[in-house]
Amino acid sequence: MLLPAKSEVARQLRRYRAWERSMLASPSDVAVRATFEDSGYTLCVLMGKRCAREAAEAAERYLRTNLVTCAQEQPELLSPSGRRTPSGAA
């Protein structure tokens, strides 16, 4: 499994949060809402989630962890020898 660069995740999360604040300040502005939804979609794709809120939470969690913690939280990604398997199968 490929993991996104933390710098890109941080950048997209900041973008999403900034547009979220703008959208909450101007909920009737169609252009702001559309850009907010676009930023949410980008975060969803980056984090592999279907919901922007879940993607933002996953991004925050990912940015708090290191690679070892991430692998420990998803043991199916590692084989018994500790090496990554192509399809997640041991």
Backbone as a printed PyTorch tensor [residue, N CA C, xyz], in Angstrom:
tensor([[[  0.8370,  -1.1690,   0.0000],
         [  0.0000,   0.0000,   0.0000],
         [  0.8900,   1.2440,   0.0000]],

        [[  0.6330,   2.1270,  -0.8980],
         [  1.3720,   3.3850,  -0.9350],
         [  0.7120,   4.3910,  -0.0040]],

        [[  1.5260,   5.0980,   0.7140],
         [  1.0230,   6.1350,   1.6070],
         [  1.3350,   7.4970,   0.9980]],

        [[  0.4270,   8.4490,   1.1200],
         [  0.6800,   9.7780,   0.5610],
         [  1.7660,  10.5040,   1.3540]],

        [[  2.4390,  11.4220,   0.6920],
         [  3.4470,  12.2380,   1.3730],
         [  2.7700,  13.0810,   2.4400]],

        [[  3.3630,  13.0980,   3.6130],
         [  2.7640,  13.8560,   4.7120],
         [  2.6750,  15.3420,   4.3800]],

        [[  3.6280,  15.8450,   3.6240],
         [  3.5810,  17.2700,   3.2580],
         [  2.3540,  17.5630,   2.3960]],

        [[  2.0190,  16.6430,   1.5010],
         [  0.8400,  16.8390,   0.6490],
         [ -0.4420,  16.6990,   1.4590]],

        [[ -0.4770,  15.7410,   2.3610],
         [ -1.6510,  15.5730,   3.2210],
         [ -1.8590,  16.8330,   4.0560]],

        [[ -0.7910,  17.3570,   4.6170],
         [ -0.8940,  18.5730,   5.4320],
         [ -1.3790,  19.7440,   4.5850]],

        [[ -0.8600,  19.8700,   3.3830],
         [ -1.2630,  20.9690,   2.5030],
         [ -2.7410,  20.8760,   2.1500]],

        [[ -3.2010,  19.6900,   1.7930],
         [ -4.6070,  19.5080,   1.4150],
         [ -5.5330,  19.6740,   2.6170]],

        [[ -5.0890,  19.2380,   3.7860],
         [ -5.9010,  19.4040,   4.9880],
         [ -6.0280,  20.8880,   5.3350]],

        [[ -4.9410,  21.6450,   5.2330],
         [ -5.0170,  23.0980,   5.4780],
         [ -5.9640,  23.7570,   4.4870]],

        [[ -5.8820,  23.3520,   3.2200],
         [ -6.7590,  23.9060,   2.1820],
         [ -8.2240,  23.5980,   2.5010]],

        [[ -8.4930,  22.3540,   2.8640],
         [ -9.8570,  21.9440,   3.2020],
         [-10.3890,  22.7570,   4.3760]],

        [[ -9.5990,  22.8890,   5.4350],
         [-10.0350,  23.6340,   6.6260],
         [-10.2510,  25.1140,   6.3090]],

        [[ -9.4080,  25.7010,   5.4810],
         [ -9.5680,  27.1140,   5.1050],
         [-10.8700,  27.3190,   4.3370]],

        [[-11.1410,  26.4320,   3.3730],
         [-12.3900,  26.5610,   2.6080],
         [-13.6000,  26.2260,   3.4650]],

        [[-13.4420,  25.3530,   4.4380],
         [-14.5290,  25.0450,   5.3660],
         [-14.9100,  26.3100,   6.1440]],

        [[-13.9020,  27.0230,   6.6530],
         [-14.1810,  28.2770,   7.3700],
         [-14.8590,  29.2990,   6.4560]],

        [[-14.3700,  29.4050,   5.2130],
         [-14.9650,  30.3510,   4.2600],
         [-16.4150,  29.9820,   3.9560]],

        [[-16.6710,  28.6990,   3.7930],
         [-18.0170,  28.2420,   3.4740],
         [-18.9680,  28.4860,   4.6510]],

        [[-18.4760,  28.2710,   5.8680],
         [-19.3120,  28.5210,   7.0440],
         [-19.5840,  30.0130,   7.2250]],

        [[-18.6460,  30.8510,   6.7960],
         [-18.8330,  32.2990,   6.8960],
         [-19.7700,  32.8190,   5.8170]],

        [[-19.7780,  32.1590,   4.6540],
         [-20.6210,  32.5960,   3.5230],
         [-21.3370,  31.4010,   2.9130]],

        [[-22.2930,  30.8130,   3.6220],
         [-22.9310,  29.5870,   3.1290],
         [-23.7310,  29.7580,   1.8410]],

        [[-24.1270,  30.9680,   1.5180],
         [-24.9100,  31.1600,   0.2930],
         [-24.0390,  31.4400,  -0.9290]],

        [[-22.7270,  31.5450,  -0.7410],
         [-21.8120,  31.8010,  -1.8620],
         [-21.5510,  30.4820,  -2.5930]],

        [[-22.1090,  30.3820,  -3.7810],
         [-22.0270,  29.1340,  -4.5510],
         [-20.5870,  28.7900,  -4.9200]],

        [[-19.7990,  29.7800,  -5.2750],
         [-18.4050,  29.5340,  -5.6650],
         [-17.5830,  29.0240,  -4.4820]],

        [[-17.7940,  29.6000,  -3.3210],
         [-17.0770,  29.1520,  -2.1240],
         [-17.4830,  27.7340,  -1.7770]],

        [[-18.7770,  27.4380,  -1.8340],
         [-19.2520,  26.0880,  -1.5350],
         [-18.6640,  25.0720,  -2.5120]],

        [[-18.6360,  25.4040,  -3.7850],
         [-18.0980,  24.4910,  -4.7990],
         [-16.6150,  24.2160,  -4.5500]],

        [[-15.8630,  25.2590,  -4.2090],
         [-14.4350,  25.0690,  -3.9500],
         [-14.2220,  24.2540,  -2.6820]],

        [[-15.0560,  24.4720,  -1.6820],
         [-14.9890,  23.6730,  -0.4570],
         [-15.2520,  22.2030,  -0.7790]],

        [[-16.2700,  21.9290,  -1.5640],
         [-16.5810,  20.5520,  -1.9330],
         [-15.4580,  19.9330,  -2.7640]],

        [[-14.8480,  20.7090,  -3.6420],
         [-13.7020,  20.2110,  -4.4190],
         [-12.5300,  19.8530,  -3.5100]],

        [[-12.2760,  20.6990,  -2.5120],
         [-11.1650,  20.4160,  -1.5990],
         [-11.4730,  19.1680,  -0.7660]],

        [[-12.7270,  18.9720,  -0.4080],
         [-13.1170,  17.7610,   0.3110],
         [-12.9440,  16.5180,  -0.5390]],

        [[-13.3150,  16.6220,  -1.8110],
         [-13.1580,  15.4880,  -2.7260],
         [-11.6760,  15.1210,  -2.8680]],

        [[-10.8280,  16.1350,  -3.0080],
         [ -9.3870,  15.8800,  -3.1330],
         [ -8.8650,  15.1660,  -1.8990]],

        [[ -9.2940,  15.5930,  -0.7260],
         [ -8.8680,  14.9500,   0.5120],
         [ -9.3830,  13.5130,   0.5850]],

        [[-10.6010,  13.2860,   0.1180],
         [-11.1580,  11.9220,   0.0900],
         [-10.3100,  10.9970,  -0.7770]],

        [[ -9.9590,  11.4710,  -1.9470],
         [ -9.1420,  10.6570,  -2.8590],
         [ -7.7820,  10.3840,  -2.2350]],

        [[ -7.1810,  11.3990,  -1.6700],
         [ -5.8560,  11.2720,  -1.0780],
         [ -5.8410,  10.2890,   0.0910]],

        [[ -6.8930,  10.3130,   0.9000],
         [ -6.9300,   9.4740,   2.0980],
         [ -7.7000,   8.1720,   1.9070]],

        [[ -8.3160,   7.9900,   0.7470],
         [ -9.0490,   6.7500,   0.4920],
         [-10.3450,   6.6340,   1.2800]],

        [[-11.0200,   7.7470,   1.4670],
         [-12.2810,   7.7660,   2.2190],
         [-13.3990,   8.2670,   1.3170]],

        [[-14.6400,   7.9560,   1.6880],
         [-15.7960,   8.3700,   0.8930],
         [-16.4320,   9.6590,   1.3820]],

        [[-16.1190,  10.0550,   2.5920],
         [-16.7250,  11.2300,   3.2120],
         [-15.6160,  12.2200,   3.5730]],

        [[-15.8290,  13.4960,   3.2690],
         [-14.8050,  14.5090,   3.5280],
         [-14.4810,  14.6110,   5.0190]],

        [[-15.4850,  14.4970,   5.8610],
         [-15.2400,  14.5650,   7.3090],
         [-14.3470,  13.4040,   7.7510]],

        [[-14.6210,  12.2020,   7.2520],
         [-13.7810,  11.0480,   7.5780],
         [-12.3760,  11.2320,   7.0250]],

        [[-12.2790,  11.7930,   5.8250],
         [-10.9750,  12.0250,   5.2140],
         [-10.1610,  13.0210,   6.0270]],

        [[-10.8020,  14.0770,   6.5140],
         [-10.1070,  15.0690,   7.3390],
         [ -9.6250,  14.4340,   8.6450]],

        [[-10.4660,  13.6120,   9.2670],
         [-10.0770,  12.9290,  10.4990],
         [ -8.9200,  11.9620,  10.2320]],

        [[ -8.9950,  11.2350,   9.1200],
         [ -7.9230,  10.3050,   8.7650],
         [ -6.6230,  11.0580,   8.4870]],

        [[ -6.7190,  12.2090,   7.8460],
         [ -5.5310,  13.0130,   7.5560],
         [ -4.8930,  13.5040,   8.8520]],

        [[ -5.7150,  13.9760,   9.7800],
         [ -5.1890,  14.4420,  11.0680],
         [ -4.5180,  13.3000,  11.8300]],

        [[ -5.1550,  12.1290,  11.8080],
         [ -4.5900,  10.9530,  12.4760],
         [ -3.2730,  10.5460,  11.8100]],

        [[ -3.2490,  10.5490,  10.4910],
         [ -2.0470,  10.1760,   9.7400],
         [ -0.8990,  11.1390,  10.0370]],

        [[ -1.1890,  12.4070,  10.1280],
         [ -0.1420,  13.3940,  10.3880],
         [  0.4100,  13.2750,  11.8090]],

        [[ -0.3610,  12.7120,  12.7270],
         [  0.1070,  12.5150,  14.1030],
         [  0.9370,  11.2480,  14.2520]],

        [[  0.8710,  10.3590,  13.2910],
         [  1.5480,   9.0640,  13.4140],
         [  2.8270,   9.0280,  12.5990]],

        [[  3.6110,   7.9920,  12.8520],
         [  4.7570,   7.7260,  11.9950],
         [  4.4770,   6.4320,  11.2360]],

        [[  5.3500,   6.0410,  10.3550],
         [  5.1220,   4.8790,   9.4980],
         [  4.9460,   3.5980,  10.3040]],

        [[  5.7030,   3.4320,  11.3870],
         [  5.6110,   2.2240,  12.2070],
         [  4.2260,   2.1350,  12.8370]],

        [[  3.7380,   3.2330,  13.3910],
         [  2.4130,   3.2450,  14.0070],
         [  1.3460,   2.9210,  12.9820]],

        [[  1.4730,   3.4910,  11.7860],
         [  0.5000,   3.2430,  10.7240],
         [  0.4640,   1.7580,  10.3730]],

        [[  1.6240,   1.1260,  10.2650],
         [  1.6870,  -0.2970,   9.9450],
         [  1.1060,  -1.1360,  11.0760]],

        [[  1.3350,  -0.7260,  12.3210],
         [  0.7980,  -1.4670,  13.4580],
         [ -0.7190,  -1.3820,  13.5120]],

        [[ -1.2750,  -0.2510,  13.0730],
         [ -2.7240,  -0.0900,  13.0790],
         [ -3.3840,  -0.8800,  11.9600]],

        [[ -2.6000,  -1.2480,  10.9370],
         [ -3.1280,  -2.0000,   9.8070],
         [ -2.2640,  -3.2400,   9.5790]],

        [[ -2.2980,  -4.2230,  10.5050],
         [ -1.4130,  -5.3890,  10.4130],
         [ -1.6330,  -6.2260,   9.1650]],

        [[ -2.7990,  -6.1160,   8.5500],
         [ -3.0510,  -6.9020,   7.3400],
         [ -2.1430,  -6.4740,   6.1910]],

        [[ -1.5110,  -5.3080,   6.3170],
         [ -0.6110,  -4.8340,   5.2650],
         [  0.7660,  -5.4770,   5.3630]],

        [[  1.0390,  -6.1400,   6.4790],
         [  2.3460,  -6.7470,   6.6800],
         [  2.2300,  -8.2650,   6.7160]],

        [[  3.2130,  -8.9290,   6.1670],
         [  3.2630, -10.3840,   6.2410],
         [  3.8690, -10.7740,   7.5870]],

        [[  3.8490, -12.0420,   7.9650],
         [  4.4570, -12.4520,   9.2330],
         [  5.9310, -12.0780,   9.3400]],

        [[  6.6150, -11.9730,   8.2150],
         [  8.0320, -11.6070,   8.2540],
         [  8.2290, -10.1060,   8.4440]],

        [[  7.1330,  -9.3500,   8.4150],
         [  7.2290,  -7.9070,   8.5900],
         [  7.4080,  -7.1520,   7.2910]],

        [[  7.3720,  -7.8570,   6.1850],
         [  7.5270,  -7.2060,   4.8800],
         [  6.1610,  -6.9710,   4.2680]],

        [[  6.0950,  -5.9230,   3.5180],
         [  4.8270,  -5.6090,   2.8390],
         [  4.5440,  -6.6590,   1.7770]],

        [[  3.2720,  -7.0150,   1.6810],
         [  2.8580,  -7.9470,   0.6530],
         [  2.1540,  -7.1730,  -0.4450]],

        [[  2.2340,  -7.6330,  -1.6940],
         [  1.6350,  -6.8910,  -2.7980],
         [  0.1450,  -6.6300,  -2.6560]],

        [[ -0.6160,  -7.6020,  -2.1840],
         [ -2.0710,  -7.4360,  -2.1230],
         [ -2.6010,  -7.3940,  -0.7010]],

        [[ -1.7050,  -7.3510,   0.2720],
         [ -2.1670,  -7.3480,   1.6570],
         [ -2.3260,  -8.7530,   2.2030]],

        [[ -2.1300,  -9.7890,   1.3740],
         [ -2.2520, -11.1690,   1.8250],
         [ -0.9440, -11.6100,   2.4550]],

        [[ -1.0250, -12.4370,   3.4680],
         [  0.1750, -12.9100,   4.1540],
         [  0.7330, -14.0530,   3.4390]]])
